Structure formats: C-alpha cells, structure tokens
Short mmCIF file of C-alpha atoms (C1' of nucleotides) in Angstrom, two decimals:
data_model
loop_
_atom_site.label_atom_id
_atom_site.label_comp_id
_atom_site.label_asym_id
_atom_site.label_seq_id
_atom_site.Cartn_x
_atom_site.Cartn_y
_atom_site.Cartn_z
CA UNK A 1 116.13 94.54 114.10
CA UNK A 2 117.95 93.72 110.68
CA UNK A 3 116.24 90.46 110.62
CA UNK A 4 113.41 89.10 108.78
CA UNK A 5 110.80 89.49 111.07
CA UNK A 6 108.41 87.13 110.76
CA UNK A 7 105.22 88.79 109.54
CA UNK A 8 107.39 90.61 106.95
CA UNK A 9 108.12 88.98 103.04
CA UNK A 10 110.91 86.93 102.39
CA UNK A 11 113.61 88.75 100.17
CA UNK A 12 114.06 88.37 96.65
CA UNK A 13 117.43 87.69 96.24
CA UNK A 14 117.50 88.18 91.97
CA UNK A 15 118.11 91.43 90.60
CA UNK A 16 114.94 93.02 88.56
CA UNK A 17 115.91 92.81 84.27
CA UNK A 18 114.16 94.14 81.43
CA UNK A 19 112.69 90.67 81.74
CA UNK A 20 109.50 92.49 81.55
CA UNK A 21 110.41 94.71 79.06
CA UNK A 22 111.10 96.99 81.39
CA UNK A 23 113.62 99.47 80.04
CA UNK A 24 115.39 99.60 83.16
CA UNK A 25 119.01 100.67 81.65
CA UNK A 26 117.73 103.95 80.30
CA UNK A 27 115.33 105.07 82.94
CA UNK A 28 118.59 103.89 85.47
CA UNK A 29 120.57 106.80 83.31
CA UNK A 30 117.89 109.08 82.93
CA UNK A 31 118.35 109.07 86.62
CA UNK A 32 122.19 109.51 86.80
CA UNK A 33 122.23 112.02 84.07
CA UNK A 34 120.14 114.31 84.80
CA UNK A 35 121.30 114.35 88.55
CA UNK A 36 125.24 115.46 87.28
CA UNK A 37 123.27 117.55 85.00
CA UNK A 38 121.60 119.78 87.67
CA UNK A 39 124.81 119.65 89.82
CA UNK A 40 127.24 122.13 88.40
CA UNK A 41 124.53 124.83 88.59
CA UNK A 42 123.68 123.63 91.71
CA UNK A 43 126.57 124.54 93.19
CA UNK A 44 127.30 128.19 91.46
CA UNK A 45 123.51 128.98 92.99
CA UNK A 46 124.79 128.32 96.20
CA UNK A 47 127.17 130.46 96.41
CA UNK A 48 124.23 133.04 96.13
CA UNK A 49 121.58 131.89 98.35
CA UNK A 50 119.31 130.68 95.47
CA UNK A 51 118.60 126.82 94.95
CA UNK A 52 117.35 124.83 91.65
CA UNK A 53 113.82 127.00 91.58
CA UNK A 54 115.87 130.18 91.32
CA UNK A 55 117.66 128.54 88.32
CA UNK A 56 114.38 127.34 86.21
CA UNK A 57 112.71 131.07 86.42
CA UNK A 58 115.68 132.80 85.46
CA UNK A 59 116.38 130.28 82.65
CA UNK A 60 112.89 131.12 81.17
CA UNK A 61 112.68 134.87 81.75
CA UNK A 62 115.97 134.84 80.14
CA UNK A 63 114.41 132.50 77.04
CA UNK A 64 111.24 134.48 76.70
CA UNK A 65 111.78 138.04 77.69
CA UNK A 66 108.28 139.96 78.58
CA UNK A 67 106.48 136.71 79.93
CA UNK A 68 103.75 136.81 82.49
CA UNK A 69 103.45 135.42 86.02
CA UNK A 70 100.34 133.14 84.62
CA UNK A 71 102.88 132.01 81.79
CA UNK A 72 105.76 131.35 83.58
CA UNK A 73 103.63 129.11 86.32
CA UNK A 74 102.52 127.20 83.32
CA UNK A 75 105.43 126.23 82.03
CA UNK A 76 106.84 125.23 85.40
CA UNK A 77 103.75 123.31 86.32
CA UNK A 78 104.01 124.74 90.02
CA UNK A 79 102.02 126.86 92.14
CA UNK A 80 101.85 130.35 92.30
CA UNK A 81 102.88 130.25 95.73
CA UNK A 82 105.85 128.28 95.04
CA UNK A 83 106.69 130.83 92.92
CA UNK A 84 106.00 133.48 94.82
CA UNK A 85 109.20 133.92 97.23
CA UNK A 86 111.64 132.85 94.14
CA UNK A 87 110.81 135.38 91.80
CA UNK A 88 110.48 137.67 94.86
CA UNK A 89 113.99 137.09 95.86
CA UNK A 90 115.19 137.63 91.68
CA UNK A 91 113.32 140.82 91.84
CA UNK A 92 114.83 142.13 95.28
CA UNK A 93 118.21 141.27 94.14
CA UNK A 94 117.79 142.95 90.88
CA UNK A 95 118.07 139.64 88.41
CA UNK A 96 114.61 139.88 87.08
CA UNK A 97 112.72 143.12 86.91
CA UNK A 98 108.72 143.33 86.21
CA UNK A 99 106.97 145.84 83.66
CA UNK A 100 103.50 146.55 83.53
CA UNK A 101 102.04 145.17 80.63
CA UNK A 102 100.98 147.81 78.15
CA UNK A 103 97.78 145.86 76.72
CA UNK A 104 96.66 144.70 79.93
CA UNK A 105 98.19 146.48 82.91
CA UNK A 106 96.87 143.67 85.42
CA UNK A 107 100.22 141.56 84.00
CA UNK A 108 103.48 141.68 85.12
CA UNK A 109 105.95 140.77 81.95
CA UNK A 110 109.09 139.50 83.32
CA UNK A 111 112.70 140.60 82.14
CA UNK A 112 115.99 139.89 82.79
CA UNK A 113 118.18 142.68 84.02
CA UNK A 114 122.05 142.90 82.93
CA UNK A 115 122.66 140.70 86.29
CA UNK A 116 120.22 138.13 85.63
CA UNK A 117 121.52 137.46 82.28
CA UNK A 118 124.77 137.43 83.25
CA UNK A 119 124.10 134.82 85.84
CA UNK A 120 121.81 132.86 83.37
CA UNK A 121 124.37 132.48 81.07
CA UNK A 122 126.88 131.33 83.69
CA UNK A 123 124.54 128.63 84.96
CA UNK A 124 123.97 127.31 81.52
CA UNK A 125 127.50 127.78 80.75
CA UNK A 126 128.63 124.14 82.69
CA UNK A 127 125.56 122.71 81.51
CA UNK A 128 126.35 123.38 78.14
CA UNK A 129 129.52 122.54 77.79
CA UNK A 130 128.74 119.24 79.39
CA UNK A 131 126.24 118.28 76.29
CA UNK A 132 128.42 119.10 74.13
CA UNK A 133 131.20 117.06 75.66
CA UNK A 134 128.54 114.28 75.87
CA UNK A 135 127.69 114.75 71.98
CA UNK A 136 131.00 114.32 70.95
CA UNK A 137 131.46 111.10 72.65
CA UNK A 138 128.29 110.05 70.78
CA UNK A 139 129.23 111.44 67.42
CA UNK A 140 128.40 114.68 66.71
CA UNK A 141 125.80 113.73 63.99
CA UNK A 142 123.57 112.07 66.95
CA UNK A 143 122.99 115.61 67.48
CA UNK A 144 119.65 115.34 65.68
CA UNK A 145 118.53 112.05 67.28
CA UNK A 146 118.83 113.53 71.05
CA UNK A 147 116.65 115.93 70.61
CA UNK A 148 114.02 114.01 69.14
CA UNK A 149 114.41 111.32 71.65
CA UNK A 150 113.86 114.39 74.28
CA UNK A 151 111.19 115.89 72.72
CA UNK A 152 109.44 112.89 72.43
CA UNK A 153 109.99 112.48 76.11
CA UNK A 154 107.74 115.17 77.01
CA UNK A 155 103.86 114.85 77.04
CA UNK A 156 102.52 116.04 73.69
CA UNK A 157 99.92 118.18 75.41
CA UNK A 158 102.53 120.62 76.76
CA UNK A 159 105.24 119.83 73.30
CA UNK A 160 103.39 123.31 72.70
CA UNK A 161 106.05 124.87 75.34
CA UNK A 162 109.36 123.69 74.06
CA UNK A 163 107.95 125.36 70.46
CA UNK A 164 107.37 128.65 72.08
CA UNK A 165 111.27 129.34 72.02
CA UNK A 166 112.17 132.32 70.43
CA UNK A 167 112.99 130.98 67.13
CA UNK A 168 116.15 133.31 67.64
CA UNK A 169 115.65 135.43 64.82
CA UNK A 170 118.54 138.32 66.08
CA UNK A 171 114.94 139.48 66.68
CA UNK A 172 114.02 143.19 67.02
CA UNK A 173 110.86 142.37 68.21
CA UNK A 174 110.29 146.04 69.20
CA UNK A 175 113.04 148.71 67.80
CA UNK A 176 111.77 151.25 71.21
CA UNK A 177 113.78 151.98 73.76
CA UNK B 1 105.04 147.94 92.55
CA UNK B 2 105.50 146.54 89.17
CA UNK B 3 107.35 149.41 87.56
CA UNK B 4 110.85 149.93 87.08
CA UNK B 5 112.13 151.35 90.50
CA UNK B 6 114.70 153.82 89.74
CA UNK B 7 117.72 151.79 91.29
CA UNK B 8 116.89 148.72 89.67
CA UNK B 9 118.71 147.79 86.11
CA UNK B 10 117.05 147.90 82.66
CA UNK B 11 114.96 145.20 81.51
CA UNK B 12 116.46 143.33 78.62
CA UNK B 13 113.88 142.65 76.07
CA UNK B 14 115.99 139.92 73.74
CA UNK B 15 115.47 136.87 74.21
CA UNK B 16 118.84 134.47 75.14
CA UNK B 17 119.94 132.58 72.21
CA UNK B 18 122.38 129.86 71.49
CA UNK B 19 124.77 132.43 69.96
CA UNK B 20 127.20 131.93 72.77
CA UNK B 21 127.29 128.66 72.08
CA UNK B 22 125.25 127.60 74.88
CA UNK B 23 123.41 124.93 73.95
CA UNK B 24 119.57 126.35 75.19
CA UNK B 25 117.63 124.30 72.91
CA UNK B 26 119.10 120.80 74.59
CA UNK B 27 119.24 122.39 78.24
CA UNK B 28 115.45 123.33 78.08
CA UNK B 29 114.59 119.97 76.50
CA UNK B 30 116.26 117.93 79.23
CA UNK B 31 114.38 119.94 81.40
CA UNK B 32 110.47 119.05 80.51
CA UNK B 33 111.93 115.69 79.48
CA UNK B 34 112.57 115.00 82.85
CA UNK B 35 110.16 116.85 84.69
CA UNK B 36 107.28 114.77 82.59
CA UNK B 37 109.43 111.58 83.12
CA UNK B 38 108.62 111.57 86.69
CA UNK B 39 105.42 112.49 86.58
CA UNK B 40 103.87 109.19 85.86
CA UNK B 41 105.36 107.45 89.49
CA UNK B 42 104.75 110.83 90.92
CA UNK B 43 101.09 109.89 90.53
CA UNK B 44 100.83 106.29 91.51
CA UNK B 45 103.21 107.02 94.59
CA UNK B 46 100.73 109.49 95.86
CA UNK B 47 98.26 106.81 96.55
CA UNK B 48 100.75 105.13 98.78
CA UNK B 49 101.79 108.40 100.64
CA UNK B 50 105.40 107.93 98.90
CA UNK B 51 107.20 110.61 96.96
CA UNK B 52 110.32 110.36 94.53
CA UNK B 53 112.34 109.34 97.25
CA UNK B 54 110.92 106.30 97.79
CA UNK B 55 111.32 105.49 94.21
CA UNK B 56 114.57 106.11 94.02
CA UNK B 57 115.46 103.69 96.91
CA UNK B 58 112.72 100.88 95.74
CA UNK B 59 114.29 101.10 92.30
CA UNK B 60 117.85 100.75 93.47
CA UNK B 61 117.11 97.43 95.58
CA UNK B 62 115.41 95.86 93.03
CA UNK B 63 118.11 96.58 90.61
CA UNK B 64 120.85 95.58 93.22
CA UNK B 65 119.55 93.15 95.59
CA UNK B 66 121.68 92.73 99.02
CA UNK B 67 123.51 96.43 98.63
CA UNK B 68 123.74 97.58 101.91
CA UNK B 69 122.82 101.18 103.75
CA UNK B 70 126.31 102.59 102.80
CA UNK B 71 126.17 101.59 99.06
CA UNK B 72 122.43 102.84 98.75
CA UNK B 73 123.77 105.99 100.26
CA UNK B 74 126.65 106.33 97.77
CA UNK B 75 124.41 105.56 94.47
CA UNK B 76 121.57 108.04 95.55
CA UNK B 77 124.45 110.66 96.75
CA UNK B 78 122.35 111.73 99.36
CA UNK B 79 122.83 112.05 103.39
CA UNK B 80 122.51 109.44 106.07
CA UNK B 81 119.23 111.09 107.27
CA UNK B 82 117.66 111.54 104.02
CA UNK B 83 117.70 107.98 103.82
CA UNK B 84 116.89 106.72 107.19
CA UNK B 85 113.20 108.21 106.91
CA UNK B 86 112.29 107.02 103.55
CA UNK B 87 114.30 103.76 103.86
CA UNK B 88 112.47 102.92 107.47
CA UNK B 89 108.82 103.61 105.91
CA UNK B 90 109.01 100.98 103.20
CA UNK B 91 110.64 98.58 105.60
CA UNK B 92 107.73 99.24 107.98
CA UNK B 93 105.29 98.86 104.96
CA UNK B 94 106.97 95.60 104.17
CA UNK B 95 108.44 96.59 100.56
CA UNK B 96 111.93 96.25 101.48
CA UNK B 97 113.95 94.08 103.99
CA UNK B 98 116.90 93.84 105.80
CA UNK B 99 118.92 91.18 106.26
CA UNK B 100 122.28 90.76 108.15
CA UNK B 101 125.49 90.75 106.09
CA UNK B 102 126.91 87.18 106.25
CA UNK B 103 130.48 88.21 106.12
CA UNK B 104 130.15 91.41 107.77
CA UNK B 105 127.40 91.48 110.61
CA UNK B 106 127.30 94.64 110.75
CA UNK B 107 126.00 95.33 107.61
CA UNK B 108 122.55 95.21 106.47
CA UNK B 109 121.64 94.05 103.12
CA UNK B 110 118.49 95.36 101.67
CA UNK B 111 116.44 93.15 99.44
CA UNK B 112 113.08 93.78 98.11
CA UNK B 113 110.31 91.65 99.09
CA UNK B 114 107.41 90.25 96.35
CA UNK B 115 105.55 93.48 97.60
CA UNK B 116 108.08 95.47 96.68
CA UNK B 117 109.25 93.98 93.70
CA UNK B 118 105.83 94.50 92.48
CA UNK B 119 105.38 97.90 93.13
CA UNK B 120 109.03 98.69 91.63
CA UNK B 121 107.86 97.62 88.53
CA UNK B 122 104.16 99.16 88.60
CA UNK B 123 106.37 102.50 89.11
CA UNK B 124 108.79 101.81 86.30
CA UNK B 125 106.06 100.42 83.88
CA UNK B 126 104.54 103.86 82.34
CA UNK B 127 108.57 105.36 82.44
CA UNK B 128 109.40 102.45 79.82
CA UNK B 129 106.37 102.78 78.00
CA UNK B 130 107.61 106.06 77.26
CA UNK B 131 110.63 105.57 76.56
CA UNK B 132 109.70 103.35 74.33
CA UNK B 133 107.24 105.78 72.33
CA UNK B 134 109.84 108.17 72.29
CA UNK B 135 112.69 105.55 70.72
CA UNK B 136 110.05 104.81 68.14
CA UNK B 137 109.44 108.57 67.12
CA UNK B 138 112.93 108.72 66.87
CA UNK B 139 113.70 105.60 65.12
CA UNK B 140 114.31 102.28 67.33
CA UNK B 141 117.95 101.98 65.60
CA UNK B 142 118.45 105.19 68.16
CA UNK B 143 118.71 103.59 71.16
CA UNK B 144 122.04 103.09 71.10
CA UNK B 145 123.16 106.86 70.77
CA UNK B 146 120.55 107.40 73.24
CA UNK B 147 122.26 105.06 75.63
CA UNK B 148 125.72 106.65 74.73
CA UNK B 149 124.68 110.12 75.60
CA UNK B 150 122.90 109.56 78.56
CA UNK B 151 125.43 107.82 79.97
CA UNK B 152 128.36 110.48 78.42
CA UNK B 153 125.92 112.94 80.47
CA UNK B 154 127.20 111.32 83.41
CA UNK B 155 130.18 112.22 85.62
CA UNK B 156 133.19 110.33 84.46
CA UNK B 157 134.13 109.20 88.13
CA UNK B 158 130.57 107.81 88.70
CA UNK B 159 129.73 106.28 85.95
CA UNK B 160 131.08 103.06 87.29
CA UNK B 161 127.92 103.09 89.58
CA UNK B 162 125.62 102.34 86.11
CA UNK B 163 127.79 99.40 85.17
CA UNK B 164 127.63 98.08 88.39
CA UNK B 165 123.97 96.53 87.09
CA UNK B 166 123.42 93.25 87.01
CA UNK B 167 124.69 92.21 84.06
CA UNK B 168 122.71 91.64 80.98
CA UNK B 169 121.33 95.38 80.79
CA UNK B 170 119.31 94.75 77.87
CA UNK B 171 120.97 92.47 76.11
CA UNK B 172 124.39 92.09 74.37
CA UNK B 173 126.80 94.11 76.76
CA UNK B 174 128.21 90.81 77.75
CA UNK B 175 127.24 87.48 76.17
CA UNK B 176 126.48 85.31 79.27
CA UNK B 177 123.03 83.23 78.99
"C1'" DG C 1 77.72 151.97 84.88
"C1'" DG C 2 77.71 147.87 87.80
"C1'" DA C 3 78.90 142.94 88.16
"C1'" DA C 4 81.78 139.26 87.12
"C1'" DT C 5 86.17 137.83 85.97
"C1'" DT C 6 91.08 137.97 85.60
"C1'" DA C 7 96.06 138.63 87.06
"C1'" DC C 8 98.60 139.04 90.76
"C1'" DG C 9 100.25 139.44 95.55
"C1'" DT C 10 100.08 137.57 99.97
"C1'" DC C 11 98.96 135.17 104.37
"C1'" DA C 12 98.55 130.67 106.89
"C1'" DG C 13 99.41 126.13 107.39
"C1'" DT C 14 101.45 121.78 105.86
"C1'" DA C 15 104.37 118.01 103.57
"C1'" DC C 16 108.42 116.03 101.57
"C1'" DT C 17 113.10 115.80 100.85
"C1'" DG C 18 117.26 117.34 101.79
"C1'" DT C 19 121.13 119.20 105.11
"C1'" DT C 20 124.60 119.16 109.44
"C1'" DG C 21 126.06 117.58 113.78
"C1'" DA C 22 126.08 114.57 117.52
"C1'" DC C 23 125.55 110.32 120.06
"C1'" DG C 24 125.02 105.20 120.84
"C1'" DT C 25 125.79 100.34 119.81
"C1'" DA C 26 127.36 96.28 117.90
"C1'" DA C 27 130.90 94.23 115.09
"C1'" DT C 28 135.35 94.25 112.99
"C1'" DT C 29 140.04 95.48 112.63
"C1'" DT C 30 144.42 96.81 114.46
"C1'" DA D 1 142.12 96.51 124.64
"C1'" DA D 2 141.60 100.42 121.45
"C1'" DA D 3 140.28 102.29 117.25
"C1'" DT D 4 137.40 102.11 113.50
"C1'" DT D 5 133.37 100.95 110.87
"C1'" DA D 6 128.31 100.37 109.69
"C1'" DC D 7 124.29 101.64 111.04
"C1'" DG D 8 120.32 103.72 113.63
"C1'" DT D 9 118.56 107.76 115.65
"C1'" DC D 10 117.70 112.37 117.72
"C1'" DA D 11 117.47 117.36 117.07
"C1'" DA D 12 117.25 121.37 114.41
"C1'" DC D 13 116.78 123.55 110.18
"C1'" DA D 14 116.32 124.83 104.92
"C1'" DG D 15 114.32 124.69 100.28
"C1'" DT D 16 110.64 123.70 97.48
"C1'" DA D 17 106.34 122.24 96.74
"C1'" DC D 18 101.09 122.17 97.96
"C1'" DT D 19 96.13 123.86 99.33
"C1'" DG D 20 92.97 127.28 100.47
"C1'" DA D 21 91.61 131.83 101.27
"C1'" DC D 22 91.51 136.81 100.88
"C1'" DG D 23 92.41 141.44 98.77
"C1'" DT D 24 93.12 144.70 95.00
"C1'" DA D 25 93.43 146.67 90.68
"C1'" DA D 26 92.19 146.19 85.86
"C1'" DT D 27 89.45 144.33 82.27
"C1'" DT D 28 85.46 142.45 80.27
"C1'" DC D 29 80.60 141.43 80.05
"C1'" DC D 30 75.79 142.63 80.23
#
DNA sequence: GGAATTACGTCAGTACTGTTGACGTAATTT
DNA sequence: AAATTACGTCAACAGTACTGACGTAATTCC
C-alpha cells in the first residue's frame, strides 16, 4: 500500500484555484463557518440527549407557534419518519406539546412549552452572539448585505419559507386563553 | 393523544422574536442557506454512491495537494474512523492517491488524481454558480463583506486552517504572479 | 351516506456518517 | 534499544436520514 499502484492515476501535484472560476474561497468558508456555527449548540444538546435534529424542530416550533406536522416536514425537507422519534422525544420530555387543531382536528399544531422555549433561546443564545461578534468585525452596516447574500443563497422556490416568519408584530394573534 | 395531558406545561402560542436580542432572522437564514448549498453535490454524489463526506475529503485534496491522513483529519475535525471508510472508497475508485511522504515515510500524502480532480470540480461547479447569483443580487462590490463575515463566523483558533490555501485565493490577498 | 382523501402515527428495514476504544506495524525519535 | 508517531483496521454502537407499507381518525367529495 501507500504507493501508486500501477493501474491507479498519477497524482496531481497543483492545488485546484478559482482558475475555473470556481469560487473556491467562499464555498471553502461556507464550509468552516457554518461547522463552528452548529458547534456551540451542539454541545449544550448533548448534555441532554438530543443532537442537531432536536435543535432545528424546536427552533421552528419556537418561530412559528401552532404549526403542523405536514408544515414543519416541509420546511425541514426530511421525512416524516425522520421526524418521527425527534419530535417524539420533545413531546415526552415536555419541550414541545401538540394541540388538536380546531379547524381540522386531523392536525397536530405544535407549541413550545415554558421548557422548550427556554432551551430554544439558550441554543440560539451562542449562535447569536457569535453573528453579532462576526458583524462587528465586518462593520456593522454590512448588516444588510449578509442577509441578502443568504437569502439569495437559498432556492427561490422555497424563499417562500424564510418569509413565513412571524413578522414579530408583539402579536396577539389570539387574545384567548 | 394529541391533547394537552394534564402534567405536561402550557403551550406558548407567541411566536420567538428577536427581542432578546437573538439574532433569529440571521440564524434561520444560515440555516436554508446552507441546507440548499449542499444540495446541488448532494445530487450528483448520489450517482456515484458518495455522500457529503466524500466531498468534503475530495474538496480538501484538491485544495491542498500532498496533506497527509493527520492534516485531513484536523481540517475536517472529524475521527480517525470517519475518515478511513470514506477516504479508502475513493482511493479504491481511483479519485484520490496516496503517496509516501519523502521526508517522513511514514506519512502518506494524498493527492487527487485527473479523475478526481475532475469530479471535485463537477461537485463545486453548481455551489459557485450560486454563489455567484447570490453576490450579484446582492451587489458584486459585496463580496468582500461576504468574505469578512464568513470567515469572522469562524473560530478564532481555526481560522488559520482557511489561510492555509494555496495562495492566490481569488486574487489580490498576496501579489505573487 | 358512502367513498376517497388527508394528516398523522408507526412498524420494518436500510444507509451514511459519526463516535470510542483497542490493536498492529512500520518508521522516526530519543 | 525503547518510546513515540502516523497510519490502517477491527469491533461495536449512535444519530439522522431514507423508503415503503399499514392503520386510524377526520374531512371532503360525489
């Protein structure tokens, strides 16, 4: 072993460049950023038995109170099975609970109890605070441009999603209760 | 099922906001940013029974030609085992060789061969297309905030690893050539 | 009202990527 | 010669994802 075989290619000893124009420096720290980006929850979750799946459906239950199982598998583009044991887990441990839907009583709208807000917001909290360190290297006024740049990112098909966000308007949605 | 079992706490019907000063908005965006980032390899890797793990490791020898096993292992932050699986496959498919370290024989530099280089760039082709659409939505005089915070989103300690490139990133970080 | 459809839960089986721990070997360093 | 290093490999296991199928309650359609 460790040799070049002889059936196999000879190596290329030069490094790949945006000869091509290949944007190789940004998808490189694409890469790098979002990996330290997922790592600080990453390693709060641990500490209660839930991994990065955990993390994604209580971020969104948490952003959009009162959605269904159909809309939350959309949004993470995963199967309902994948889902399945995650949210199962939230509900058993009392981070998400599920309400029958009053229009349509087939649908389970998903909430956040006290608990699963309280660990949503300390998940986000590291996260956070890292962007904002990261804007104020960049000047804050780039502020603007970052989000664009990520927005533009995603596939305009599903931009629909991101928009969905609930335009935080203090909202009393419903006064009950 | 699906009711509010006694013991369980209160669903929260408001929807998390970036009162706290948790930045939500940027969180969620790196989120489907990333998730549709992959999802162009994810495609053409399927056809070659690869997954993102293969990327990861093709990308890294093309970008770094000759690291060896213990370097690979240090950019990608991942175990000794992790690799060895992924690493042997596109060795065995001829994408990637090894070749004994000159000073060191017991090291094993990894280049990629003309197979591999070609595939590399195949994967990384429809990631820099759209990066590119996105610096134009945003602007092309961007790309250099972009750049800043991407790489600000990185942890201080490993951001050496990024400048480790070889040279000449995409242009004028250091004037040789 | 009965049939089709929908929303969900769940069971089975599988794949990929990641982990820890241990052991072996060749090469280098002390 | 002994210790250490770089790597390969074996075993066992976990988390997350997938496909396909089946069941049930609720809603909609005819």
């Amino acid at each position: 072993m460790t040799d070049r075989s002889s059936a196999a290619g000879k190596p290329i000893r030069t490094a790949i460049t945006d000869e091509d124009g290949i944007d190789f420096a940004i998808i490189e720290l694409f890469f790098f950023a979002y990996r330290d980006f997922t790592s600080d929850p990453d390693q709060i979750l641990a500490d209660y038995g839930f991994g990065r799946a955990h993390h994604r459906v209580l971020h969104f239950v948490n952003r959009r109170p009162g959605l269904t199982v159909a809309e939350l598998l959309d949004v993470l583009k995963i199967t309902k099975q994948s889902l399945a044991r995650v949210l199962k887990q939230l509900i058993d441990t009392d981070h998400i609970v599920q309400v029958q839907g009053l229009r349509d009583r087939r649908q389970r709208e998903l909430y956040p109890t006290a608990k699963g807000r309280a660990l949503a917001l300390a998940l986000a909290r590291p996260q956070s605070r890292r962007i904002r360190a990261a804007l104020e290297d960049s000047g804050t006024a780039e502020r603007a441009s970052i989000e664009r740049f990520l927005e533009a990112m995603v596939n305009p098909e599903l931009r629909a999603q991101i928009n969905i966000v609930p335009a935080q308007t203090s909202g009393k949605k419903n006064g009950d209760h």
